[in-house]
Every structure is written in C-alpha cells, then in structure tokens.
Coordinates of C-alpha atoms in Angstrom, one line a residue:
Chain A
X17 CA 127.6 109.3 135.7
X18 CA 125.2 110.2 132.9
X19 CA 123.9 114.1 133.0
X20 CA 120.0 112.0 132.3
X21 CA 119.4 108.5 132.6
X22 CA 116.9 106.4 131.9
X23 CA 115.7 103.2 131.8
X24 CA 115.7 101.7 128.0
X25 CA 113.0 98.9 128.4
X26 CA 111.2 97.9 126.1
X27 CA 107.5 98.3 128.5
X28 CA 105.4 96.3 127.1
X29 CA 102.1 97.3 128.3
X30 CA 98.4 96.0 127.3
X31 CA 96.2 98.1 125.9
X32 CA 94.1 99.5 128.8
X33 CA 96.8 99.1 131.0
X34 CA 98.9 101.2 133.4
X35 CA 102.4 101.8 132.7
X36 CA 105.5 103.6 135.1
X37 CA 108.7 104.8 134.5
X38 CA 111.4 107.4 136.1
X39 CA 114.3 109.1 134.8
X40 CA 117.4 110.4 136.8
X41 CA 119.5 113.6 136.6
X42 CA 122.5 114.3 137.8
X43 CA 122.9 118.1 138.2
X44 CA 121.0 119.3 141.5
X45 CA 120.5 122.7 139.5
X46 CA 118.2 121.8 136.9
X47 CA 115.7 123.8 136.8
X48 CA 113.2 123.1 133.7
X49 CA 112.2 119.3 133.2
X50 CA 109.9 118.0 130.2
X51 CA 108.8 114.7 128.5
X52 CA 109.0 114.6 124.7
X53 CA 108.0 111.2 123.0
X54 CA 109.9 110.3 119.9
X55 CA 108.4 107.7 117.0
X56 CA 111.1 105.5 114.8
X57 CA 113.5 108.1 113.7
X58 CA 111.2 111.5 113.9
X59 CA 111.5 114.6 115.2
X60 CA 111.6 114.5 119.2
X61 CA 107.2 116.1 120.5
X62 CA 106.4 117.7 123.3
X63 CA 104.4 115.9 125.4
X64 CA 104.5 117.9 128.6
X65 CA 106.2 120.2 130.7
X66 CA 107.0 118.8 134.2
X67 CA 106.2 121.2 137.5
X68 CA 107.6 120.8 141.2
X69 CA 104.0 120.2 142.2
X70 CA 103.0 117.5 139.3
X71 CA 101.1 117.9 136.8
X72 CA 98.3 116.0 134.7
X73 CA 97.7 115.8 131.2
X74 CA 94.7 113.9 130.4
X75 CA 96.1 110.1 130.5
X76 CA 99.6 111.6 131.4
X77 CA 100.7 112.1 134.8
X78 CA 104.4 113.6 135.5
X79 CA 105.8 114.0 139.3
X80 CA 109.0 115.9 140.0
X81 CA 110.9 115.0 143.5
X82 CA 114.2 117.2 143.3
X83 CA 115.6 116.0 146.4
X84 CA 116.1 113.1 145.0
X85 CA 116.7 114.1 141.5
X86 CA 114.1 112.5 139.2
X87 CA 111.2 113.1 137.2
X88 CA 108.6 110.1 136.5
X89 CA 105.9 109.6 133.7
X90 CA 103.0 107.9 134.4
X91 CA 101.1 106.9 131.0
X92 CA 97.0 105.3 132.2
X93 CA 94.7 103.6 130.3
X94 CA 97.2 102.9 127.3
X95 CA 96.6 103.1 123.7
X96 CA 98.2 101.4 121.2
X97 CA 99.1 105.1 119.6
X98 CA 101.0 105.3 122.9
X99 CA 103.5 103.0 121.6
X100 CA 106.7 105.1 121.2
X101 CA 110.1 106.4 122.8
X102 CA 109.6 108.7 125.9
X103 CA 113.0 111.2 126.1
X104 CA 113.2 112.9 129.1
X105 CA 115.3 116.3 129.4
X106 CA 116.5 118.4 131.8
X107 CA 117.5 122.4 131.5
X108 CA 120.1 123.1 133.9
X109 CA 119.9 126.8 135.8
X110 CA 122.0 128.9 133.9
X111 CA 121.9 126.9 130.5
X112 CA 120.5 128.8 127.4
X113 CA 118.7 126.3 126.4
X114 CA 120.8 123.6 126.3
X115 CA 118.7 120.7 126.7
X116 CA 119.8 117.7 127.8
X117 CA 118.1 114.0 126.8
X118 CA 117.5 110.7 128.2
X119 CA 118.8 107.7 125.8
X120 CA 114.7 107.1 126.3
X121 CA 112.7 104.9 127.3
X122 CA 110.4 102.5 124.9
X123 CA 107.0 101.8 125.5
X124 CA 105.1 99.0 123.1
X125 CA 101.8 98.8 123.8
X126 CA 99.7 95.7 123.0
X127 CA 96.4 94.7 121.6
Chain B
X12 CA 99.4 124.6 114.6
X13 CA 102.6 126.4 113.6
X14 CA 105.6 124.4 113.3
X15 CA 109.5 124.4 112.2
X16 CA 109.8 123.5 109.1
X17 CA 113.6 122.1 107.9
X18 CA 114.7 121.5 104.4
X19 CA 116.1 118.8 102.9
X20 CA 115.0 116.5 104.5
X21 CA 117.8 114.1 103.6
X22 CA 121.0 115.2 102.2
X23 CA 123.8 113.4 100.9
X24 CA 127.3 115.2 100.7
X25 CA 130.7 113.8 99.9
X26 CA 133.4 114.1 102.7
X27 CA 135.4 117.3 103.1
X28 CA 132.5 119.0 101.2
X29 CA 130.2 122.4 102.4
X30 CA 126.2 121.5 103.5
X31 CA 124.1 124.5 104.8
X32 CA 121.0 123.3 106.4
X33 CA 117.9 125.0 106.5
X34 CA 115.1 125.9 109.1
X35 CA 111.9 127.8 109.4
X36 CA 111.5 128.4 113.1
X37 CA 107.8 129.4 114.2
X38 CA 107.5 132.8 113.2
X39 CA 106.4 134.3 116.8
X40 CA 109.6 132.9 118.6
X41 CA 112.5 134.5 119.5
X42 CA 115.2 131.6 120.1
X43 CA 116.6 129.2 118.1
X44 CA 118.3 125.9 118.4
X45 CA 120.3 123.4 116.9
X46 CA 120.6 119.5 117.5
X47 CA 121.8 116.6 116.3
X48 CA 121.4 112.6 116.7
X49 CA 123.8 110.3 115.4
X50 CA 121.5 106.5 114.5
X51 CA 120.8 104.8 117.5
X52 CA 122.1 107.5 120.1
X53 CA 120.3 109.8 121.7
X54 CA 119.7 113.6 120.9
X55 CA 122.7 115.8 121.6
X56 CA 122.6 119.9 122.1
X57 CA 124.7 121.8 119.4
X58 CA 124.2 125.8 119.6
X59 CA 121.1 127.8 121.0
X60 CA 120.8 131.3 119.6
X61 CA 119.1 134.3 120.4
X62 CA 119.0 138.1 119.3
X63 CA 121.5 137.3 116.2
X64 CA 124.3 136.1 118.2
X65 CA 125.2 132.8 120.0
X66 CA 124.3 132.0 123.4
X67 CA 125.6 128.4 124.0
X68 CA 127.5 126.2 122.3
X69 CA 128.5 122.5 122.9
X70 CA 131.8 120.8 122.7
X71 CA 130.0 118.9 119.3
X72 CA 129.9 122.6 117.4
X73 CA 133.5 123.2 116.9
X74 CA 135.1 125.6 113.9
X75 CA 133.6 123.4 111.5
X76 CA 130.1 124.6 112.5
X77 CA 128.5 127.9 112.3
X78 CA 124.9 129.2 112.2
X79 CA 123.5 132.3 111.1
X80 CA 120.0 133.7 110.8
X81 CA 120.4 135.4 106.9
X82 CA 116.8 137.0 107.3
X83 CA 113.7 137.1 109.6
X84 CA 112.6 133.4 108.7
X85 CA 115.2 131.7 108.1
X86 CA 117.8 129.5 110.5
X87 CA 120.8 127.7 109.1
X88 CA 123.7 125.7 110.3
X89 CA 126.6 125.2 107.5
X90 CA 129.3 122.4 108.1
X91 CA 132.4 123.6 106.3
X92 CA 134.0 120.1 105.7
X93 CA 132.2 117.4 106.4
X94 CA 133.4 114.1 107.8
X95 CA 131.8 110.9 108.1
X96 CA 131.1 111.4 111.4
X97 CA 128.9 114.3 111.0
X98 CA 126.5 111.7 109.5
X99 CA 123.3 111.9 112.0
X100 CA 120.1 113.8 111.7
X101 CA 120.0 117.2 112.5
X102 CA 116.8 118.8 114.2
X103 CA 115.8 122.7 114.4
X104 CA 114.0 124.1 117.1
X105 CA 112.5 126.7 118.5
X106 CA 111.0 128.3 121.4
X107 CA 108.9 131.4 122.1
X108 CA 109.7 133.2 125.2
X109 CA 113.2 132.3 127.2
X110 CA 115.9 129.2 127.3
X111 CA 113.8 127.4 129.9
X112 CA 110.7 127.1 127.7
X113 CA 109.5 124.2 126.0
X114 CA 111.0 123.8 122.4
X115 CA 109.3 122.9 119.7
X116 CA 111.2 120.7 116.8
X117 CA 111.3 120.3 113.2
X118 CA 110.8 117.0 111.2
X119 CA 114.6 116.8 111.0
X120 CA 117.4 117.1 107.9
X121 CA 119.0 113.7 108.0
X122 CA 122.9 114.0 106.7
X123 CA 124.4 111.4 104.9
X124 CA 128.4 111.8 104.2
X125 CA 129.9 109.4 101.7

C-alpha cells in the first residue's frame, strides 16, 4: 500500500464552481499534514497547513479525520489560476522532516 | 517574501562525472532539506539536515550522495558519480522552526546526465 495516495484526476471544474478531493495515508502516526500545489514542472508551494480541527483559507477549506486516515481539500468558487497539481504530504511522528507526497491530484479549471 | 534560491537551474553532466548543487535557504531558518523528482513521478525525500549534521536520510541518498553546509548561506548536495538515473529535478528547502513545520522550496536545479 502507498505511504500517500491520491486520486490523479484530471477535475475538471468550471470556473465558479466547487471542486472535492481526499487523499489517504497509511501510517496512523502522522502527525503534520499540508497541501502544496504544484504548476507544470515547478517547485512544489505551500498552500496550507492542515489542523485536526480544519481549517479555512479564504477559498480553501482542508478537514483532517485521523481515524480514518485522510486529509481532504476543498477548493470554492474556482479560478482559472486554480488550475494546477494539488500534492498532499504527510510528516510522520518521529520523522525529521521527511515529508512524504501524494502522486497529486490535477485540477483544470474551465472558462 | 524570502525564498530559497537554487543554482543552476539546469545542469547537464556526463555519466560517472562530479555535480555539486547549490541552495540558498531563507536566511532566518534553521533546517534544511533535500528532494528530488524524477519526470512524471512524484516528489521523493532525500536528506533533512539540521545543526551541521544529518538528521534523516532516505534509501535514495546512498554513498554517492553527500551534503554539506560550506558557510552560513549556503546548502549543497554533490553526486560523486553520476548515473543516468540520477536524472530528475532536485529541489532545496527549508523550514524555520522544527521537522514538523511547513517547508518552503526552491525553484528547483533540473539534472540532466548524458
């Protein structure tokens, strides 16, 4: 079983629209979880850090359940700049920073 | 906004030959990371570092692999003898506080071996 997995998609998403997606870990002692988004062959960007309560970010919603082990990404009122690869990764307890990434997940949003 | 700088940005190298790679973390933060992602895969852990030594390293960063921080800006990773599967691009990053804190990441050296 992967460590982070992810569904690839593409989303394709209208502009305006609402779009959902989760990610699964495998190792029950994770303790830090983030979203980064990715453009064509960039450098991986911090879009937020996820807490056990959730947390909002403007058009970005992110929801933690650790008993069953997955994180979600909830992206509202899409923009076309939205358009891009969402990695998640998991830190595991113990782990010096040895984060661990999703394959992604693509999102294309349309006009 | 600070960020990680990383130079070259592409680098081309013959098989079996020496590459050092270069990284500016952001200058208030204390630990340092390595990472790589081979085209079309996804990004892959290589070595975190902190307080001049190595804290983690992956089964990726074998003998071939070593990092050192030379001065107080600068981050490198040297490949002793490259093979064509080292071919992937490599990203720096950093983050300010502890392991479990967000990292921030450079543009990215992509490594070509011939």
């Amino acid at each position: 079983r992967k460590e982070v997995e992810q569904d690839p998609g593409p989303f394709n998403v209208p502009e305006g629209a609402t779009v959902a997606f989760n990610c699964t870990y495998s190792n029950s002692a994770s303790q830090s979880f983030f979203w980064y988004r990715q453009d064509c062959r960039k450098e991986p960007k911090l879009l937020m850090s996820v807490y056990s309560s959730g947390n909002e970010d403007g058009r970005f919603t992110a929801q933690l359940n650790r008993a069953s082990q997955y994180i979600s990404l909830l992206i509202r009122d899409s923009k076309l700049s939205d358009s891009a690869t969402y990695l998640c990764v998991v830190n595991a307890f113990n782990s010096w920073g040895k984060f661990q990434f999703g394959a992604g997940t693509q999102v294309v949003v349309t006009p | 906004e600070p960020e990680v700088t990383q130079t070259p940005s592409h680098q081309v190298t013959q098989m079996g030959q020496e590459v050092i790679l270069r990284c500016v973390p952001i200058s208030n933060h204390l630990y340092f990371y390595w990472y790589r992602q081979i085209l079309g895969q996804k990004v892959e852990f290589l070595v975190s570092f902190y307080n001049n030594e190595i804290s983690e390293k992956s089964e990726i960063f074998d003998d071939q692999f070593s990092v050192e921080r030379p001065d107080g800006s600068n981050f490198t990773l040297k490949i002793r003898s490259t093979k064509l599967e080292d071919s992937a691009m490599y990203f720096c990053a950093s983050s300010e506080q502890g392991p479990n804190q967000p990292q921030h990441f450079g543009d990215g050296t992509r490594l070509s071996i011939l």
